Amino acid sequence: MPLPVPKGAKQFNKVILPVARHAPVYAVIRHVGRKSGTTYETPVAIVRSKGVIRIGLPYGKNVDWVRNICAAGEFTLVHFGKEHKYVSPLVMEDSTAKWAPIPARPIMRALKVGSYLQATESSATS
């Protein structure tokens, strides 16, 4: 069962956005709304490895930003101030959190993060 999205999450995101663009384990996902066509930015914790990115989904796979990027099939990630395009986003299930670094796995399991989003950097697909 995913965690409920906390009240004040949107306000927190606005505060953390500038930090997330330049922090080692954080990044900002830029995505377009499925219905509105509006561009949004969402801070996330990431795991990058060999052209693949993984993002734990503590609030579940039905949050707007996940639905937006899965519908679009692509998104932009801003990490250390640089933009990277990712394609083929997939929501994966793994209650053991083997996708996460070893030190983060107990935290993911304790928070019951049973799913994650995985995508491939577009330059890695060619």
CSV table of N, CA and C in Angstrom, one decimal:
chain,number,residue,atom,x,y,z
A,1,MET,N,0.9,-1.2,0.0
A,1,MET,CA,0.0,0.0,0.0
A,1,MET,C,0.9,1.2,0.0
A,2,PRO,N,0.8,2.1,-1.0
A,2,PRO,CA,1.6,3.3,-1.0
A,2,PRO,C,1.3,4.3,0.1
A,3,LEU,N,2.2,5.1,0.4
A,3,LEU,CA,2.0,6.1,1.4
A,3,LEU,C,1.1,7.2,0.9
A,4,PRO,N,0.3,7.8,1.8
A,4,PRO,CA,-0.6,8.9,1.3
A,4,PRO,C,0.3,10.1,1.0
A,5,VAL,N,0.0,10.9,0.0
A,5,VAL,CA,0.7,12.1,-0.3
A,5,VAL,C,0.4,13.1,0.8
A,6,PRO,N,1.5,13.5,1.5
A,6,PRO,CA,1.3,14.4,2.6
A,6,PRO,C,0.7,15.8,2.2
A,7,LYS,N,0.0,16.4,3.2
A,7,LYS,CA,-0.5,17.7,2.9
A,7,LYS,C,0.7,18.6,2.9
A,8,GLY,N,0.7,19.6,2.0
A,8,GLY,CA,1.8,20.5,1.9
A,8,GLY,C,2.9,20.1,1.0
A,9,ALA,N,2.7,18.9,0.3
A,9,ALA,CA,3.7,18.4,-0.6
A,9,ALA,C,4.0,19.4,-1.7
A,10,LYS,N,3.0,20.0,-2.3
A,10,LYS,CA,3.3,21.0,-3.4
A,10,LYS,C,4.1,22.1,-2.9
A,11,GLN,N,3.8,22.6,-1.7
A,11,GLN,CA,4.6,23.7,-1.1
A,11,GLN,C,6.1,23.3,-0.9
A,12,PHE,N,6.2,22.1,-0.3
A,12,PHE,CA,7.6,21.5,-0.1
A,12,PHE,C,8.3,21.4,-1.4
A,13,ASN,N,7.7,20.9,-2.4
A,13,ASN,CA,8.3,20.7,-3.7
A,13,ASN,C,8.8,22.0,-4.3
A,14,LYS,N,8.1,23.1,-4.1
A,14,LYS,CA,8.5,24.4,-4.5
A,14,LYS,C,9.8,24.9,-3.8
A,15,VAL,N,9.9,24.5,-2.5
A,15,VAL,CA,11.1,24.9,-1.7
A,15,VAL,C,12.3,24.0,-2.1
A,16,ILE,N,12.1,22.8,-2.4
A,16,ILE,CA,13.2,21.8,-2.6
A,16,ILE,C,13.7,21.8,-4.1
A,17,LEU,N,12.9,22.3,-5.0
A,17,LEU,CA,13.2,22.3,-6.4
A,17,LEU,C,14.6,22.9,-6.7
A,18,PRO,N,15.0,24.1,-6.2
A,18,PRO,CA,16.3,24.6,-6.5
A,18,PRO,C,17.5,23.7,-6.0
A,19,VAL,N,17.3,23.0,-4.9
A,19,VAL,CA,18.3,22.1,-4.3
A,19,VAL,C,18.3,20.8,-5.1
A,20,ALA,N,17.2,20.3,-5.5
A,20,ALA,CA,17.1,19.0,-6.2
A,20,ALA,C,17.8,19.1,-7.6
A,21,ARG,N,17.9,20.2,-8.2
A,21,ARG,CA,18.6,20.4,-9.5
A,21,ARG,C,20.1,20.1,-9.4
A,22,HIS,N,20.7,20.3,-8.2
A,22,HIS,CA,22.1,20.2,-8.0
A,22,HIS,C,22.6,19.2,-7.0
A,23,ALA,N,21.7,18.4,-6.4
A,23,ALA,CA,22.1,17.5,-5.4
A,23,ALA,C,22.4,16.1,-5.9
A,24,PRO,N,23.3,15.4,-5.4
A,24,PRO,CA,23.8,14.1,-5.9
A,24,PRO,C,22.7,13.0,-6.1
A,25,VAL,N,21.8,12.8,-5.1
A,25,VAL,CA,20.8,11.8,-5.3
A,25,VAL,C,19.4,12.3,-5.7
A,26,TYR,N,19.3,13.6,-5.9
A,26,TYR,CA,18.1,14.2,-6.3
A,26,TYR,C,18.1,14.8,-7.7
A,27,ALA,N,17.0,14.9,-8.3
A,27,ALA,CA,16.9,15.5,-9.6
A,27,ALA,C,15.5,16.1,-9.7
A,28,VAL,N,15.3,16.7,-10.9
A,28,VAL,CA,13.9,17.3,-11.1
A,28,VAL,C,13.4,16.7,-12.4
A,29,ILE,N,12.2,16.1,-12.4
A,29,ILE,CA,11.6,15.6,-13.6
A,29,ILE,C,10.7,16.7,-14.2
A,30,ARG,N,10.9,17.0,-15.4
A,30,ARG,CA,10.1,17.9,-16.2
A,30,ARG,C,9.2,17.1,-17.1
A,31,HIS,N,7.9,17.3,-16.9
A,31,HIS,CA,6.9,16.5,-17.6
A,31,HIS,C,5.7,17.4,-18.0
A,32,VAL,N,4.9,16.9,-18.9
A,32,VAL,CA,3.8,17.6,-19.4
A,32,VAL,C,2.5,17.0,-19.0
A,33,GLY,N,1.5,17.8,-18.5
A,33,GLY,CA,0.3,17.2,-18.0
A,33,GLY,C,-0.5,16.6,-19.2
A,34,ARG,N,-1.1,15.4,-18.9
A,34,ARG,CA,-1.9,14.7,-19.9
A,34,ARG,C,-3.0,15.4,-20.4
A,35,LYS,N,-3.7,16.2,-19.5
A,35,LYS,CA,-4.9,16.9,-19.9
A,35,LYS,C,-4.7,18.3,-20.2
A,36,SER,N,-3.9,19.0,-19.3
A,36,SER,CA,-3.7,20.4,-19.4
A,36,SER,C,-2.7,20.8,-20.4
A,37,GLY,N,-1.7,20.0,-20.7
A,37,GLY,CA,-0.6,20.4,-21.6
A,37,GLY,C,0.4,21.3,-20.9
A,38,THR,N,0.2,21.5,-19.6
A,38,THR,CA,1.1,22.4,-18.8
A,38,THR,C,2.4,21.6,-18.5
A,39,THR,N,3.5,22.3,-18.5
A,39,THR,CA,4.8,21.7,-18.1
A,39,THR,C,4.9,21.8,-16.6
A,40,TYR,N,5.3,20.7,-15.9
A,40,TYR,CA,5.4,20.6,-14.5
A,40,TYR,C,6.9,20.2,-14.2
A,41,GLU,N,7.3,20.5,-13.0
A,41,GLU,CA,8.6,20.0,-12.5
A,41,GLU,C,8.4,19.4,-11.1
A,42,THR,N,8.9,18.2,-10.9
A,42,THR,CA,8.7,17.4,-9.7
A,42,THR,C,10.1,16.9,-9.2
A,43,PRO,N,10.5,17.3,-8.0
A,43,PRO,CA,11.7,16.8,-7.4
A,43,PRO,C,11.6,15.3,-7.0
A,44,VAL,N,12.6,14.5,-7.3
A,44,VAL,CA,12.6,13.1,-7.0
A,44,VAL,C,14.0,12.6,-6.5
A,45,ALA,N,14.1,11.6,-5.8
A,45,ALA,CA,15.3,10.9,-5.5
A,45,ALA,C,15.6,9.9,-6.6
A,46,ILE,N,16.8,9.8,-7.1
A,46,ILE,CA,17.1,8.9,-8.2
A,46,ILE,C,18.2,8.0,-8.0
A,47,VAL,N,18.2,6.9,-8.8
A,47,VAL,CA,19.4,6.0,-8.8
A,47,VAL,C,19.7,5.9,-10.3
A,48,ARG,N,20.9,6.3,-10.7
A,48,ARG,CA,21.3,6.2,-12.1
A,48,ARG,C,22.4,5.2,-12.3
A,49,SER,N,22.3,4.4,-13.4
A,49,SER,CA,23.3,3.4,-13.6
A,49,SER,C,23.3,3.1,-15.1
A,50,LYS,N,24.4,3.3,-15.8
A,50,LYS,CA,24.6,2.9,-17.2
A,50,LYS,C,23.4,3.2,-18.1
A,51,GLY,N,23.0,4.5,-18.1
A,51,GLY,CA,22.0,4.9,-19.0
A,51,GLY,C,20.6,4.6,-18.6
A,52,VAL,N,20.4,4.1,-17.4
A,52,VAL,CA,19.1,3.7,-16.8
A,52,VAL,C,18.9,4.5,-15.6
A,53,ILE,N,17.7,5.0,-15.4
A,53,ILE,CA,17.3,5.7,-14.1
A,53,ILE,C,16.2,4.9,-13.4
A,54,ARG,N,16.3,4.9,-12.1
A,54,ARG,CA,15.2,4.3,-11.3
A,54,ARG,C,14.8,5.3,-10.2
A,55,ILE,N,13.5,5.3,-10.0
A,55,ILE,CA,12.9,6.3,-9.0
A,55,ILE,C,11.9,5.5,-8.2
A,56,GLY,N,12.2,5.4,-6.9
A,56,GLY,CA,11.2,4.8,-6.0
A,56,GLY,C,9.9,5.6,-6.0
A,57,LEU,N,8.8,4.9,-5.8
A,57,LEU,CA,7.5,5.5,-5.8
A,57,LEU,C,6.8,5.3,-4.5
A,58,PRO,N,7.2,6.0,-3.4
A,58,PRO,CA,6.6,5.9,-2.1
A,58,PRO,C,5.1,6.2,-2.1
A,59,TYR,N,4.7,7.1,-3.0
A,59,TYR,CA,3.2,7.5,-3.0
A,59,TYR,C,2.5,6.7,-4.1
A,60,GLY,N,3.1,5.7,-4.6
A,60,GLY,CA,2.4,4.8,-5.6
A,60,GLY,C,2.6,5.2,-7.0
A,61,LYS,N,2.1,4.4,-7.9
A,61,LYS,CA,2.2,4.6,-9.3
A,61,LYS,C,1.1,5.4,-9.9
A,62,ASN,N,0.1,5.8,-9.1
A,62,ASN,CA,-1.0,6.6,-9.7
A,62,ASN,C,-0.9,8.1,-9.4
A,63,VAL,N,0.3,8.5,-9.0
A,63,VAL,CA,0.4,10.0,-8.8
A,63,VAL,C,0.5,10.6,-10.2
A,64,ASP,N,0.1,11.9,-10.2
A,64,ASP,CA,0.0,12.6,-11.5
A,64,ASP,C,1.3,12.5,-12.4
A,65,TRP,N,2.5,12.8,-11.7
A,65,TRP,CA,3.7,12.9,-12.5
A,65,TRP,C,4.0,11.5,-13.2
A,66,VAL,N,3.8,10.4,-12.5
A,66,VAL,CA,4.1,9.1,-13.0
A,66,VAL,C,3.1,8.8,-14.2
A,67,ARG,N,1.8,9.1,-14.0
A,67,ARG,CA,0.9,8.9,-15.1
A,67,ARG,C,1.2,9.8,-16.3
A,68,ASN,N,1.6,11.1,-16.0
A,68,ASN,CA,2.0,12.0,-17.1
A,68,ASN,C,3.1,11.4,-18.0
A,69,ILE,N,4.2,11.0,-17.3
A,69,ILE,CA,5.4,10.5,-18.1
A,69,ILE,C,5.1,9.2,-18.8
A,70,CYS,N,4.3,8.3,-18.1
A,70,CYS,CA,4.0,7.0,-18.7
A,70,CYS,C,3.2,7.3,-20.0
A,71,ALA,N,2.2,8.2,-19.9
A,71,ALA,CA,1.4,8.5,-21.1
A,71,ALA,C,2.2,9.1,-22.2
A,72,ALA,N,3.1,10.0,-21.8
A,72,ALA,CA,3.9,10.7,-22.9
A,72,ALA,C,5.0,9.8,-23.4
A,73,GLY,N,5.5,8.8,-22.6
A,73,GLY,CA,6.6,7.9,-23.1
A,73,GLY,C,8.0,8.5,-23.0
A,74,GLU,N,8.0,9.7,-22.4
A,74,GLU,CA,9.3,10.4,-22.3
A,74,GLU,C,9.3,11.5,-21.2
A,75,PHE,N,10.4,11.9,-20.8
A,75,PHE,CA,10.5,13.1,-19.9
A,75,PHE,C,11.9,13.6,-19.9
A,76,THR,N,12.1,14.8,-19.3
A,76,THR,CA,13.4,15.4,-19.1
A,76,THR,C,13.7,15.4,-17.7
A,77,LEU,N,15.0,15.0,-17.4
A,77,LEU,CA,15.5,15.0,-16.0
A,77,LEU,C,16.6,16.0,-15.9
A,78,VAL,N,16.5,16.9,-14.9
A,78,VAL,CA,17.5,17.9,-14.7
A,78,VAL,C,18.3,17.4,-13.5
A,79,HIS,N,19.6,17.1,-13.7
A,79,HIS,CA,20.5,16.6,-12.7
A,79,HIS,C,21.8,17.3,-12.7
A,80,PHE,N,22.2,17.9,-11.6
A,80,PHE,CA,23.5,18.7,-11.6
A,80,PHE,C,23.4,19.8,-12.6
A,81,GLY,N,22.2,20.4,-12.8
A,81,GLY,CA,22.0,21.5,-13.7
A,81,GLY,C,22.0,21.1,-15.2
A,82,LYS,N,22.2,19.8,-15.5
A,82,LYS,CA,22.1,19.4,-16.9
A,82,LYS,C,20.9,18.7,-17.2
A,83,GLU,N,20.3,18.9,-18.5
A,83,GLU,CA,19.1,18.2,-18.9
A,83,GLU,C,19.5,16.9,-19.6
A,84,HIS,N,18.7,15.8,-19.3
A,84,HIS,CA,18.8,14.5,-19.9
A,84,HIS,C,17.5,14.0,-20.3
A,85,LYS,N,17.3,13.5,-21.5
A,85,LYS,CA,16.0,13.0,-21.9
A,85,LYS,C,16.0,11.5,-21.7
A,86,TYR,N,14.8,11.1,-21.1
A,86,TYR,CA,14.6,9.7,-20.8
A,86,TYR,C,13.4,9.2,-21.6
A,87,VAL,N,13.4,8.0,-22.0
A,87,VAL,CA,12.3,7.4,-22.8
A,87,VAL,C,11.9,6.0,-22.2
A,88,SER,N,10.8,5.5,-22.7
A,88,SER,CA,10.3,4.2,-22.3
A,88,SER,C,10.1,4.0,-20.8
A,89,PRO,N,9.5,4.9,-20.2
A,89,PRO,CA,9.3,4.8,-18.7
A,89,PRO,C,8.3,3.6,-18.4
A,90,LEU,N,8.7,2.8,-17.4
A,90,LEU,CA,8.0,1.6,-17.0
A,90,LEU,C,7.9,1.6,-15.5
A,91,VAL,N,6.7,1.3,-15.0
A,91,VAL,CA,6.6,1.1,-13.6
A,91,VAL,C,6.8,-0.4,-13.3
A,92,MET,N,7.7,-0.6,-12.4
A,92,MET,CA,8.2,-2.0,-12.0
A,92,MET,C,7.8,-2.3,-10.6
A,93,GLU,N,7.5,-3.5,-10.3
A,93,GLU,CA,7.1,-3.9,-8.9
A,93,GLU,C,8.3,-4.7,-8.3
A,94,ASP,N,8.7,-4.4,-7.1
A,94,ASP,CA,9.8,-5.1,-6.4
A,94,ASP,C,9.7,-4.7,-4.9
A,95,SER,N,9.1,-5.5,-4.1
A,95,SER,CA,9.0,-5.2,-2.7
A,95,SER,C,10.3,-5.4,-1.9
A,96,THR,N,11.3,-6.1,-2.6
A,96,THR,CA,12.6,-6.3,-1.9
A,96,THR,C,13.5,-5.1,-2.1
A,97,ALA,N,13.2,-4.2,-3.0
A,97,ALA,CA,14.0,-3.0,-3.4
A,97,ALA,C,15.4,-3.3,-3.9
A,98,LYS,N,15.5,-4.4,-4.6
A,98,LYS,CA,16.9,-4.8,-5.1
A,98,LYS,C,17.4,-3.8,-6.1
A,99,TRP,N,16.5,-3.0,-6.7
A,99,TRP,CA,16.9,-1.9,-7.6
A,99,TRP,C,17.6,-0.8,-6.9
A,100,ALA,N,17.4,-0.6,-5.6
A,100,ALA,CA,18.0,0.5,-4.9
A,100,ALA,C,19.4,0.1,-4.4
A,101,PRO,N,20.3,1.1,-4.1
A,101,PRO,CA,21.6,0.9,-3.5
A,101,PRO,C,21.4,0.1,-2.1
A,102,ILE,N,22.3,-0.7,-1.8
A,102,ILE,CA,22.2,-1.5,-0.6
A,102,ILE,C,21.8,-0.7,0.7
A,103,PRO,N,22.5,0.5,0.9
A,103,PRO,CA,22.1,1.2,2.1
A,103,PRO,C,20.7,1.7,2.1
A,104,ALA,N,20.1,1.9,1.0
A,104,ALA,CA,18.7,2.4,0.9
A,104,ALA,C,17.6,1.3,1.0
A,105,ARG,N,18.0,0.1,0.8
A,105,ARG,CA,17.0,-1.0,0.7
A,105,ARG,C,16.2,-1.1,2.0
A,106,PRO,N,16.8,-1.1,3.2
A,106,PRO,CA,16.0,-1.2,4.4
A,106,PRO,C,15.0,-0.1,4.5
A,107,ILE,N,15.4,1.1,4.1
A,107,ILE,CA,14.5,2.3,4.2
A,107,ILE,C,13.3,2.0,3.2
A,108,MET,N,13.6,1.6,2.0
A,108,MET,CA,12.5,1.4,1.0
A,108,MET,C,11.6,0.3,1.5
A,109,ARG,N,12.1,-0.8,2.1
A,109,ARG,CA,11.3,-1.8,2.6
A,109,ARG,C,10.4,-1.3,3.8
A,110,ALA,N,11.0,-0.6,4.7
A,110,ALA,CA,10.3,-0.1,5.9
A,110,ALA,C,9.2,0.9,5.5
A,111,LEU,N,9.4,1.7,4.4
A,111,LEU,CA,8.4,2.6,3.9
A,111,LEU,C,7.4,1.8,3.0
A,112,LYS,N,7.6,0.6,2.8
A,112,LYS,CA,6.8,-0.3,1.9
A,112,LYS,C,6.7,0.3,0.5
A,113,VAL,N,7.9,0.7,0.0
A,113,VAL,CA,8.0,1.2,-1.4
A,113,VAL,C,8.1,0.0,-2.3
A,114,GLY,N,6.9,-0.5,-2.8
A,114,GLY,CA,6.9,-1.7,-3.6
A,114,GLY,C,7.0,-1.6,-5.1
A,115,SER,N,7.1,-0.3,-5.5
A,115,SER,CA,7.2,-0.1,-7.0
A,115,SER,C,8.2,1.0,-7.2
A,116,TYR,N,8.7,1.0,-8.5
A,116,TYR,CA,9.7,2.1,-8.9
A,116,TYR,C,9.5,2.3,-10.4
A,117,LEU,N,9.9,3.5,-10.8
A,117,LEU,CA,9.8,3.8,-12.2
A,117,LEU,C,11.2,3.6,-12.8
A,118,GLN,N,11.3,3.0,-14.0
A,118,GLN,CA,12.5,2.8,-14.7
A,118,GLN,C,12.4,3.4,-16.1
A,119,ALA,N,13.5,4.1,-16.5
A,119,ALA,CA,13.5,4.6,-17.9
A,119,ALA,C,14.9,4.6,-18.4
A,120,THR,N,15.1,4.7,-19.7
A,120,THR,CA,16.4,4.7,-20.4
A,120,THR,C,16.7,6.0,-20.9
A,121,GLU,N,18.0,6.5,-20.7
A,121,GLU,CA,18.4,7.8,-21.3
A,121,GLU,C,18.3,7.6,-22.8
A,122,SER,N,17.8,8.6,-23.5
A,122,SER,CA,17.6,8.5,-25.0
A,122,SER,C,18.9,8.3,-25.7
A,123,SER,N,20.0,8.9,-25.3
A,123,SER,CA,21.3,8.7,-26.0
A,123,SER,C,21.7,7.3,-25.8
A,124,ALA,N,21.3,6.6,-24.8
A,124,ALA,CA,21.7,5.2,-24.5
A,124,ALA,C,20.9,4.2,-25.4
A,125,THR,N,19.8,4.7,-26.0
A,125,THR,CA,19.0,3.8,-26.9
A,125,THR,C,19.5,3.7,-28.3
A,126,SER,N,20.3,4.7,-28.7
A,126,SER,CA,20.8,4.7,-30.1
A,126,SER,C,22.1,3.9,-30.3
